[in-house]
Coordinates of N, CA, C and O in Angstrom, one line a residue:
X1 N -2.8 17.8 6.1 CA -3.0 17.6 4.7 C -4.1 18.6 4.2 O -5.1 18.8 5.0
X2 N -4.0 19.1 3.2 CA -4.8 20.6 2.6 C -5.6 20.2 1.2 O -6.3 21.0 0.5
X3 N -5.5 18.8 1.0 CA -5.5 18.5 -0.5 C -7.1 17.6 0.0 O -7.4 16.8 0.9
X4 N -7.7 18.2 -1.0 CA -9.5 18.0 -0.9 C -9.3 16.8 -1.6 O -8.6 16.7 -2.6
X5 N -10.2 15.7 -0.9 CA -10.4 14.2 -1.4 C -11.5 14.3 -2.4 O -12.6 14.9 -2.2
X6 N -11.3 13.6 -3.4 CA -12.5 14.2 -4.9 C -13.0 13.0 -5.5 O -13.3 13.0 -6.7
X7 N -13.1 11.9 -4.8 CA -13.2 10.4 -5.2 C -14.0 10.2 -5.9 O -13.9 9.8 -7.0
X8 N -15.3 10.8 -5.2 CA -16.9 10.8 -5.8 C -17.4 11.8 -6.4 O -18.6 11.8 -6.7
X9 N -16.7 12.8 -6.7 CA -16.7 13.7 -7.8 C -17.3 13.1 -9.5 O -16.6 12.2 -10.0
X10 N -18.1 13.6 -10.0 CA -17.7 13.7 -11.5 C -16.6 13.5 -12.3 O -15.8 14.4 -12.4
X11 N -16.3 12.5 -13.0 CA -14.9 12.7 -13.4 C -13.6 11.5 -12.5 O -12.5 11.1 -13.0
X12 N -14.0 11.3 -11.6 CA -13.5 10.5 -10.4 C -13.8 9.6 -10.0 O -15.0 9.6 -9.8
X13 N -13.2 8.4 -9.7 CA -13.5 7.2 -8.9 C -12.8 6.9 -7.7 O -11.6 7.0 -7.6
X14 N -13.5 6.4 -6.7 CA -12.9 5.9 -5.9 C -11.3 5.4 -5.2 O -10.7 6.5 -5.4
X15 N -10.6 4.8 -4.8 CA -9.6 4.3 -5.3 C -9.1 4.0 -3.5 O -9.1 5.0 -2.7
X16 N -8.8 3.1 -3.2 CA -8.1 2.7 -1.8 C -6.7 2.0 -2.2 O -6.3 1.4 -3.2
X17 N -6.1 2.6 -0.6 CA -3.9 2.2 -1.3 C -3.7 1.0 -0.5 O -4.4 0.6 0.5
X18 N -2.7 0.4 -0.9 CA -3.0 -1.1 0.0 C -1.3 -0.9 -0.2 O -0.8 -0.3 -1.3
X19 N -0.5 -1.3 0.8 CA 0.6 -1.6 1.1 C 1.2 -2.7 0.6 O 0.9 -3.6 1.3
X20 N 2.0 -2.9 -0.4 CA 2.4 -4.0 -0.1 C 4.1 -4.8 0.2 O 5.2 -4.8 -0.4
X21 N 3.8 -5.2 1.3 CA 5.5 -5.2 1.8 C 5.8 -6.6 1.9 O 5.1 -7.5 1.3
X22 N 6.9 -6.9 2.8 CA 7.3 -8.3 3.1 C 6.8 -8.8 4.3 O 7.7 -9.3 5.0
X23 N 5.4 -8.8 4.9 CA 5.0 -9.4 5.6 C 4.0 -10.5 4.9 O 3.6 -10.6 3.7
X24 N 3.8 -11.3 6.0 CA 2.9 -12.2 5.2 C 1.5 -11.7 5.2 O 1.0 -12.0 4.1
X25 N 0.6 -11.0 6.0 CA -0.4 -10.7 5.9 C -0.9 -9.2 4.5 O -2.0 -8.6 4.4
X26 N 0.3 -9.1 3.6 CA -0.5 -8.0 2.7 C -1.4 -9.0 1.8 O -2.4 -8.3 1.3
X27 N -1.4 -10.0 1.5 CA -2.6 -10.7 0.9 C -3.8 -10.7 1.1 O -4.6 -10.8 0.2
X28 N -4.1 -10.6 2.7 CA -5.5 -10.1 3.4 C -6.0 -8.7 3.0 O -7.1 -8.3 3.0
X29 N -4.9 -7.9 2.7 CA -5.3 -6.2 2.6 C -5.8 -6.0 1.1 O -6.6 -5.2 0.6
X30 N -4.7 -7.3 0.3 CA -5.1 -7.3 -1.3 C -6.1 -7.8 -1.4 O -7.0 -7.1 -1.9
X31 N -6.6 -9.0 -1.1 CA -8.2 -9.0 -1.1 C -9.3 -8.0 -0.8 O -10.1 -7.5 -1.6
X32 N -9.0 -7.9 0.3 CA -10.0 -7.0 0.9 C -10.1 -5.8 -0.2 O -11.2 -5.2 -0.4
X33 N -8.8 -5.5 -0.8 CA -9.3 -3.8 -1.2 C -10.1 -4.4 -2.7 O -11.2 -3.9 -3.2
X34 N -9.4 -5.4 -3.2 CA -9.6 -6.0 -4.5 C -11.4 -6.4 -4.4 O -12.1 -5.9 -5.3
X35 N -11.8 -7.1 -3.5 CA -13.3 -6.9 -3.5 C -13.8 -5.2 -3.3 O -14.5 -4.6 -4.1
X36 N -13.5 -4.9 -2.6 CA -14.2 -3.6 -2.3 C -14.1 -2.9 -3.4 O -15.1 -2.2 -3.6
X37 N -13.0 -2.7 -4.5 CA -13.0 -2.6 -5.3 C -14.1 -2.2 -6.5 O -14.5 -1.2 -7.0
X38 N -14.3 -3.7 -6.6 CA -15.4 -4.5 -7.1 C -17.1 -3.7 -6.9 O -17.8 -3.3 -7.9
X39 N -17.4 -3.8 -5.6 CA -18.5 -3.7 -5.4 C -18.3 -2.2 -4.9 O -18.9 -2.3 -3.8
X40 N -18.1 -1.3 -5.0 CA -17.8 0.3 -4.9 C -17.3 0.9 -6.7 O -17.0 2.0 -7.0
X41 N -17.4 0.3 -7.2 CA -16.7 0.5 -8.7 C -15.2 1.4 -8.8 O -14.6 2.0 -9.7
X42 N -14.9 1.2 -7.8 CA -13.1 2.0 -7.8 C -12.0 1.2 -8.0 O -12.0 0.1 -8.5
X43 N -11.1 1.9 -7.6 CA -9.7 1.2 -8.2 C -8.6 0.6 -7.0 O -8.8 0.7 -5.7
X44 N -7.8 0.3 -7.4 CA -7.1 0.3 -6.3 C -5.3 0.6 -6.5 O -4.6 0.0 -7.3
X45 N -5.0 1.5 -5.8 CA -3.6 1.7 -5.7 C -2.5 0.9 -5.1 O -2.6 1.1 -3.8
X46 N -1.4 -0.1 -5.5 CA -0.5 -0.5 -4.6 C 0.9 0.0 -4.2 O 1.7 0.3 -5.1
X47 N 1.1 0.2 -3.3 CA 2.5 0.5 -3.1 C 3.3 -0.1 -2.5 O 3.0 -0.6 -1.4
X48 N 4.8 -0.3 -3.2 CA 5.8 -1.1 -2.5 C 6.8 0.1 -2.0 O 7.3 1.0 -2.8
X49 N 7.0 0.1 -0.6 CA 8.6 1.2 -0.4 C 9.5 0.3 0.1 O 9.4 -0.6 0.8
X50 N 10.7 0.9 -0.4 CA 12.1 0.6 -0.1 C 12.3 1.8 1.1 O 12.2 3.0 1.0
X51 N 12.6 1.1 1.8 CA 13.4 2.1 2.9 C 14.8 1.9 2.7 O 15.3 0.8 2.5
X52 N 15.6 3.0 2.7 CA 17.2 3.7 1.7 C 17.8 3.7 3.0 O 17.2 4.1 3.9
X53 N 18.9 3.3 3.1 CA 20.1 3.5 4.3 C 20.4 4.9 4.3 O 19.6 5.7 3.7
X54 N 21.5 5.4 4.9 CA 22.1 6.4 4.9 C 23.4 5.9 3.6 O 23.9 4.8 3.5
X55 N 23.7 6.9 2.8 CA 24.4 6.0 1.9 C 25.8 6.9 1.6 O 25.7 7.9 1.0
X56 N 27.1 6.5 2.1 CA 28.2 6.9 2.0 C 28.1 6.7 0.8 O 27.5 5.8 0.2
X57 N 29.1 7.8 0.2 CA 29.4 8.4 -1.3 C 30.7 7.6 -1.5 O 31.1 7.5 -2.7
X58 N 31.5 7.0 -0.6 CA 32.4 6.4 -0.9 C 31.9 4.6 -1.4 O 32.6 3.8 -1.8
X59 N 30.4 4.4 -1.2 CA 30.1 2.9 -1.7 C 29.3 3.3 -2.3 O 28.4 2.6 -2.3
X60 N 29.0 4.5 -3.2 CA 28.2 4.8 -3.9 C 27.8 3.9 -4.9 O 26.6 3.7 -5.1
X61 N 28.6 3.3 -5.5 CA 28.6 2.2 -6.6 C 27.7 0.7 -6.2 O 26.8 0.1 -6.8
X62 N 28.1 0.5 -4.9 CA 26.9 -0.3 -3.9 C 26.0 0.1 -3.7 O 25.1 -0.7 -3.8
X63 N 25.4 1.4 -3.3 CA 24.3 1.8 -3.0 C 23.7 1.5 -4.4 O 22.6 0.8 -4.5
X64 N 24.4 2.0 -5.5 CA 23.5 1.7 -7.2 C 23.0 0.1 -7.0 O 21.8 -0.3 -6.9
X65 N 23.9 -0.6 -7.0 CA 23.5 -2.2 -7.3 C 22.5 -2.4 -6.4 O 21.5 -2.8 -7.0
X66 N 22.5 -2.2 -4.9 CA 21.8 -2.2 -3.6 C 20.6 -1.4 -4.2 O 19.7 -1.8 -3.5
X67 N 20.4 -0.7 -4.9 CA 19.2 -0.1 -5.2 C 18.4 0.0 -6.3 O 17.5 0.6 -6.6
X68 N 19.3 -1.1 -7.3 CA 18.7 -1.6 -8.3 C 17.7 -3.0 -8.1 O 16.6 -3.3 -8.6
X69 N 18.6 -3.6 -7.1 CA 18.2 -5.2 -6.4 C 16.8 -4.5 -5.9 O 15.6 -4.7 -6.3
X70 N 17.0 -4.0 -5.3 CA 15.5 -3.4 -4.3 C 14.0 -2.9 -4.9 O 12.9 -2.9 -4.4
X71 N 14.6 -2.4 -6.7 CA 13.4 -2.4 -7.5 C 12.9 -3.4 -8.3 O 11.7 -3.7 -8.6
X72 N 14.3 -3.9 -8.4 CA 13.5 -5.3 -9.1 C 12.6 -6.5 -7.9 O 11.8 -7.4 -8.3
X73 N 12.8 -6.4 -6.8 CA 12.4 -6.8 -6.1 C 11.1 -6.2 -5.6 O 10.3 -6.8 -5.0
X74 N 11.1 -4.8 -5.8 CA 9.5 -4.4 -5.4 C 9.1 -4.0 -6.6 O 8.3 -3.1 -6.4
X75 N 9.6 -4.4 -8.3 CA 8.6 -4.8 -8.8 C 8.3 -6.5 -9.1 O 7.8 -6.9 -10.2
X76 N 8.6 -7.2 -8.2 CA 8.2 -8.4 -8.2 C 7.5 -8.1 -7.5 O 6.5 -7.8 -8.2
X77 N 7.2 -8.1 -6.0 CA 6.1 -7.9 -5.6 C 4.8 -7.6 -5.7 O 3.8 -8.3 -5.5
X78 N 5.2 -6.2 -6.3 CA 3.7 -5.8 -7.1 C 3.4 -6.6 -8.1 O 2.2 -7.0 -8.1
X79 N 4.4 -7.1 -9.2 CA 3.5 -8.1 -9.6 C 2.5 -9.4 -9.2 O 1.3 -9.7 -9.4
X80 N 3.5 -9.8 -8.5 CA 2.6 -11.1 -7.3 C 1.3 -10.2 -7.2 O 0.5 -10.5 -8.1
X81 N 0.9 -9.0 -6.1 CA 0.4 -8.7 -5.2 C -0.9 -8.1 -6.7 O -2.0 -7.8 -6.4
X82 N -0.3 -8.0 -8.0 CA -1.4 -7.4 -8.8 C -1.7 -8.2 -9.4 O -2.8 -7.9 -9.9
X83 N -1.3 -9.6 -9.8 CA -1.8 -10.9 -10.1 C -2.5 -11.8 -9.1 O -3.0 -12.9 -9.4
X84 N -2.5 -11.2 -7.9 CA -3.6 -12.0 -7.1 C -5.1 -10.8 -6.9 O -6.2 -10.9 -6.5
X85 N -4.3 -9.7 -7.4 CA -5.7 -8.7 -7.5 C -6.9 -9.0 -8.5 O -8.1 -9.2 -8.4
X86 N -5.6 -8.9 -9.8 CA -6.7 -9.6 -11.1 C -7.5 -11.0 -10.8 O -8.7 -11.2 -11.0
X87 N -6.4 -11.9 -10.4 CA -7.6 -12.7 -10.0 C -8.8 -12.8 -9.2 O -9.7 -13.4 -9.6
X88 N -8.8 -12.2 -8.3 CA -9.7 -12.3 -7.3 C -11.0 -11.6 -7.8 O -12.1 -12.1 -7.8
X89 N -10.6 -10.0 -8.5 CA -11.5 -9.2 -8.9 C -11.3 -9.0 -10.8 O -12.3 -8.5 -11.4
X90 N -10.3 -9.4 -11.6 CA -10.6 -8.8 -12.7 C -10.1 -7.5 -12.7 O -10.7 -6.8 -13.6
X91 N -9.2 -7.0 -12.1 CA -9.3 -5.4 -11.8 C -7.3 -5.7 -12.3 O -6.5 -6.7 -12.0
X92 N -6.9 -4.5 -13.0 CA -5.4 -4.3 -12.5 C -5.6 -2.8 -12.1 O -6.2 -1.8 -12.7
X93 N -4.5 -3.0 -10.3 CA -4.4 -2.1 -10.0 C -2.9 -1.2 -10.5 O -1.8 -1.7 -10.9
X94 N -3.0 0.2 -10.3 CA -2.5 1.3 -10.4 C -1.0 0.5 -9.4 O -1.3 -0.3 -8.5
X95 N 0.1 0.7 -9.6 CA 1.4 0.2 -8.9 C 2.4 1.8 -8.9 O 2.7 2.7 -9.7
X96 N 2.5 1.5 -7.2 CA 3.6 2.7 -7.0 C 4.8 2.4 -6.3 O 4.6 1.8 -5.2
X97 N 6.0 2.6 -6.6 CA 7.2 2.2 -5.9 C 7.6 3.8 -4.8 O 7.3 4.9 -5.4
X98 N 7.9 3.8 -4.2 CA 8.5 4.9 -3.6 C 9.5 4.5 -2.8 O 9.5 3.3 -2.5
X99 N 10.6 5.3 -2.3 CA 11.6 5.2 -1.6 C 12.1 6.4 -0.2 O 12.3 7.6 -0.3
X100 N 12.0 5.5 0.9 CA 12.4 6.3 2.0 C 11.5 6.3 3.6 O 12.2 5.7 4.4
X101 N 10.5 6.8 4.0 CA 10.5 6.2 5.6 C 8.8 5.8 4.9 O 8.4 6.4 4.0
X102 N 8.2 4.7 5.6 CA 7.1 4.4 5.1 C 6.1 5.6 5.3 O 5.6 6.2 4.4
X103 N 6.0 6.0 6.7 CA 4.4 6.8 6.7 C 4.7 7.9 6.0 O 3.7 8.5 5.5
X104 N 6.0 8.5 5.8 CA 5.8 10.0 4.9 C 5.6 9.4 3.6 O 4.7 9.9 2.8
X105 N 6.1 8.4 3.3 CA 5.4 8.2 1.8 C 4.2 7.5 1.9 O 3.5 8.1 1.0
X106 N 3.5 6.7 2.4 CA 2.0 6.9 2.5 C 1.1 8.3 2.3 O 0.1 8.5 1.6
X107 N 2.0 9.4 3.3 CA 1.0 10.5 3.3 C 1.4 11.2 2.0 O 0.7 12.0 1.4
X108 N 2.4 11.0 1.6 CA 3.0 12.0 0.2 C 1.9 11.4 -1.1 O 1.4 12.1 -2.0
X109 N 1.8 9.5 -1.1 CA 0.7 9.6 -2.2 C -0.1 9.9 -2.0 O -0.2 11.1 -2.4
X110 N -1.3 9.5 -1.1 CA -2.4 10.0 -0.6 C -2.5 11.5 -1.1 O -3.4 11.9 -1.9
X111 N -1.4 12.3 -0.4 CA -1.4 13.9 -1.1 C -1.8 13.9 -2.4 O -2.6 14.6 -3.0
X112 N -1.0 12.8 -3.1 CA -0.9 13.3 -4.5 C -1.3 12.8 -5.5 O -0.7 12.8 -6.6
X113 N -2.7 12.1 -5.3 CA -4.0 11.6 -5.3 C -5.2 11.6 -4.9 O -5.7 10.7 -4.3
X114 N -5.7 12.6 -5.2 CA -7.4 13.0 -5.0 C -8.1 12.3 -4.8 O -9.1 12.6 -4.1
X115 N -7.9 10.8 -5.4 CA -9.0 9.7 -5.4 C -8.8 8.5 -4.5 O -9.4 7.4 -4.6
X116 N -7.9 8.6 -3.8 CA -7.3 7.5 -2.8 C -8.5 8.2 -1.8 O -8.6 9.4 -1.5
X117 N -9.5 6.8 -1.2 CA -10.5 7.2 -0.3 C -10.1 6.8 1.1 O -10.4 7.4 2.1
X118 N -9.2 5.6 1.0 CA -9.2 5.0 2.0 C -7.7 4.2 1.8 O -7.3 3.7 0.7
X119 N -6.9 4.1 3.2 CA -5.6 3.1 3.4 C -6.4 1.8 3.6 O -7.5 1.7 4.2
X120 N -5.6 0.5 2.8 CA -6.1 -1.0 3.4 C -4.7 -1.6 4.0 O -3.7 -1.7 3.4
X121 N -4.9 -1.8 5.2 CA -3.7 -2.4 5.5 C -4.4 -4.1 6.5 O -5.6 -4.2 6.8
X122 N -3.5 -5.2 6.8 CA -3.7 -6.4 7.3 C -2.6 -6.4 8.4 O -1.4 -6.5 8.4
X123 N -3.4 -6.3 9.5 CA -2.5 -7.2 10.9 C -1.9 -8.2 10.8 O -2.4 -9.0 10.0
X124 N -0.7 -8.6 11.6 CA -0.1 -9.5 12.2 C -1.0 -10.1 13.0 O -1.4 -9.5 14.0
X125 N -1.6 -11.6 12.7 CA -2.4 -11.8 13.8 C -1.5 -12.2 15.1 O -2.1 -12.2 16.2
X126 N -0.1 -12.5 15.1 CA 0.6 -13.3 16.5 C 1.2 -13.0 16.8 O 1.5 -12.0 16.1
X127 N 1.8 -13.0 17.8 CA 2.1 -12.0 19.4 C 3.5 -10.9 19.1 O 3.7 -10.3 20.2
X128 N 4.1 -10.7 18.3 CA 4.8 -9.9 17.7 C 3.8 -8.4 17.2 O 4.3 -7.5 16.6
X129 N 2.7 -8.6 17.4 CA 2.5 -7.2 17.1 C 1.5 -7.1 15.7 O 1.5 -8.0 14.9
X130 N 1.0 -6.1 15.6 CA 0.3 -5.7 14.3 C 1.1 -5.5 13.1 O 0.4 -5.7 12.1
X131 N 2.2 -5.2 12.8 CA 3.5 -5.2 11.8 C 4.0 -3.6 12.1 O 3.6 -3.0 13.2
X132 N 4.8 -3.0 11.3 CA 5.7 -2.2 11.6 C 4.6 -0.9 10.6 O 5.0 0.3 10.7
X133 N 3.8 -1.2 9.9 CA 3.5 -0.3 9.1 C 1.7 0.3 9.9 O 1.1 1.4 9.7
X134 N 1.5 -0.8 10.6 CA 0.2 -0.3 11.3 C 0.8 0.5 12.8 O 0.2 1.4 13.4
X135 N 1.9 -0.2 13.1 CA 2.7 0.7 14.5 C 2.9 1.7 13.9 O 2.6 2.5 14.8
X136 N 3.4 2.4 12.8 CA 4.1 3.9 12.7 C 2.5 4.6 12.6 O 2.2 5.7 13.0
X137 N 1.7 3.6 12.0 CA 0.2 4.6 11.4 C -0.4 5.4 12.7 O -0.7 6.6 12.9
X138 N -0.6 4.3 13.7 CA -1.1 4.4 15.2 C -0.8 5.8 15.4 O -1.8 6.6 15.5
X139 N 0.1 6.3 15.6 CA 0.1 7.5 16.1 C -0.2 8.6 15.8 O -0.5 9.5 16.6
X140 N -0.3 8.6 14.3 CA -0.8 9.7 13.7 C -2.6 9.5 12.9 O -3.2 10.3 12.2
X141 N -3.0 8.3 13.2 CA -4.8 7.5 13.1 C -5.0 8.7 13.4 O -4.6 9.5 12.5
X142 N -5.4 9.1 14.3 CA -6.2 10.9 14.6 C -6.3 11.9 14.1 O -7.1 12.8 14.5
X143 N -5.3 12.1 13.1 CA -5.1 13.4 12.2 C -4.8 13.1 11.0 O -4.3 13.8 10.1
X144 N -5.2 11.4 10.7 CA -5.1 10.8 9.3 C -5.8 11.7 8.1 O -6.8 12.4 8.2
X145 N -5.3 11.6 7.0 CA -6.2 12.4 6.2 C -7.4 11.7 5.5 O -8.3 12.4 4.9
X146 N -7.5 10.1 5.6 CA -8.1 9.1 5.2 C -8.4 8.1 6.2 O -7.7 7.7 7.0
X147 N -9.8 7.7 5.9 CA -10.1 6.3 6.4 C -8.9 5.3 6.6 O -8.0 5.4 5.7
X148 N -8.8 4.5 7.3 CA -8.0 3.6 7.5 C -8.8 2.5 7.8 O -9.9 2.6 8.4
X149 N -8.3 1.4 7.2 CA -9.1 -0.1 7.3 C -8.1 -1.1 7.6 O -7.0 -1.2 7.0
X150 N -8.3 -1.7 8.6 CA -7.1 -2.9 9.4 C -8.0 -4.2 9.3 O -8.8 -4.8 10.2
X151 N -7.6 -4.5 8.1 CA -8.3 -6.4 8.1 C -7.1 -6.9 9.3 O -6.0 -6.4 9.6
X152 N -7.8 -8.1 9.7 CA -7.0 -9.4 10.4 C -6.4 -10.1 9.7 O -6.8 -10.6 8.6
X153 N -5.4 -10.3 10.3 CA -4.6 -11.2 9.1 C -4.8 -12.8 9.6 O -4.0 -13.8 9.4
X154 N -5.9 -12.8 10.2 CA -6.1 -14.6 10.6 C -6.9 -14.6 9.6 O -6.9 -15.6 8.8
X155 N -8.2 -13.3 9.3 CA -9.2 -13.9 8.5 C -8.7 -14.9 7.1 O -7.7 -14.9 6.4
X156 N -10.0 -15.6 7.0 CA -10.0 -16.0 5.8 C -10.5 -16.0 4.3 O -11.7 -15.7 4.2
X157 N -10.1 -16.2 3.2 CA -11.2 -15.7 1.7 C -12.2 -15.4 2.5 O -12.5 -14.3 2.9
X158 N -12.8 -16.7 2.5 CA -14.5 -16.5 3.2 C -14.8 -15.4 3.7 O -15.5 -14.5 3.2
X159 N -14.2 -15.5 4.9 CA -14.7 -14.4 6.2 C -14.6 -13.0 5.5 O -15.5 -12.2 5.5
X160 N -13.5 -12.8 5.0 CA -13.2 -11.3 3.9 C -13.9 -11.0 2.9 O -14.2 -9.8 2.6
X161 N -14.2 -12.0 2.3 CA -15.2 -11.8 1.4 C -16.6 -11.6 1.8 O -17.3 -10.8 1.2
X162 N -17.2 -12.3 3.0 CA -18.4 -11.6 3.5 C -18.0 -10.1 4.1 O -18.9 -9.4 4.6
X163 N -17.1 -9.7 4.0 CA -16.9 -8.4 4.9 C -16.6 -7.2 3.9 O -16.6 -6.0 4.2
X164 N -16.4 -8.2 2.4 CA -16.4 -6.6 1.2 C -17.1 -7.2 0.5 O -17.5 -6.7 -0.6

């Protein structure tokens, strides 16, 4: 990534992206970013992706319905996920839908956003693993272009709230 982070710039604010998918722990990551928010004076970015099949041109007509279903569904989401933002902090966040493999579009907003400081993402706390979105991150954490922040998805308000 080539694109200079300008958060704290003049002119600029902060801003951390928080995922929000169909696991149960993106509520821990909405908090978390939604205070930090708060007490950093930045914003927060959410994003819902649809990941797209391979899509034969002969069910083309399904792929449309199949991918109309899938927006209205991840803009429900972000609703939920920005109505528990406003509440918590007073804040509405910035909502982005994108479509296609999760971490390239992670890295594609990030690119295309100067003021994204930091990813907020929330673990799986039980024995299945951290989720599918912190396994694809793992490998590329080292050459990330941004902080990365992994709340626990056991914690609680409390505990998250002493921690932003």
């Amino acid at each position: 990534m080539t694109t200079q982070r300008r958060s704290y710039e003049t002119g600029h604010k902060p801003k951390c992206l928080v995922i929000v998918d169909d696991t149960a722990e993106w509520d821990r990551a909405v908090r978390y970013a939604s205070r930090w928010a708060i007490r950093a004076g930045g914003g927060v970015v959410m994003l819902r992706i649809i990941e797209i099949e391979d899509q034969n041109q002969q069910w083309l007509g399904v792929a449309d319905i199949m991918r109309a279903e899938a927006m209205e569904d991840a803009n429900a989401a972000l609703d939920r996920a920005s109505g528990r933002a406003n509440g918590i902090a007073a804040i509405t966040p910035e909502r982005v839908i994108r479509e296609g493999n999760p971490a390239e579009q992670v890295v594609d907003v990030i690119e295309k956003d100067v003021d994204i400081a930091m990813l907020v993402l929330a673990a799986n706390p039980g024995p299945e693993g951290p989720g599918p979105i912190i396994t694809a991150m793992a490998n590329a954490v080292g050459t990330f272009p941004i902080p990365i922040v992994i709340v626990p998805g056991g914690l609680s308000d409390s505990e998250i709230d002493a921690l932003s």
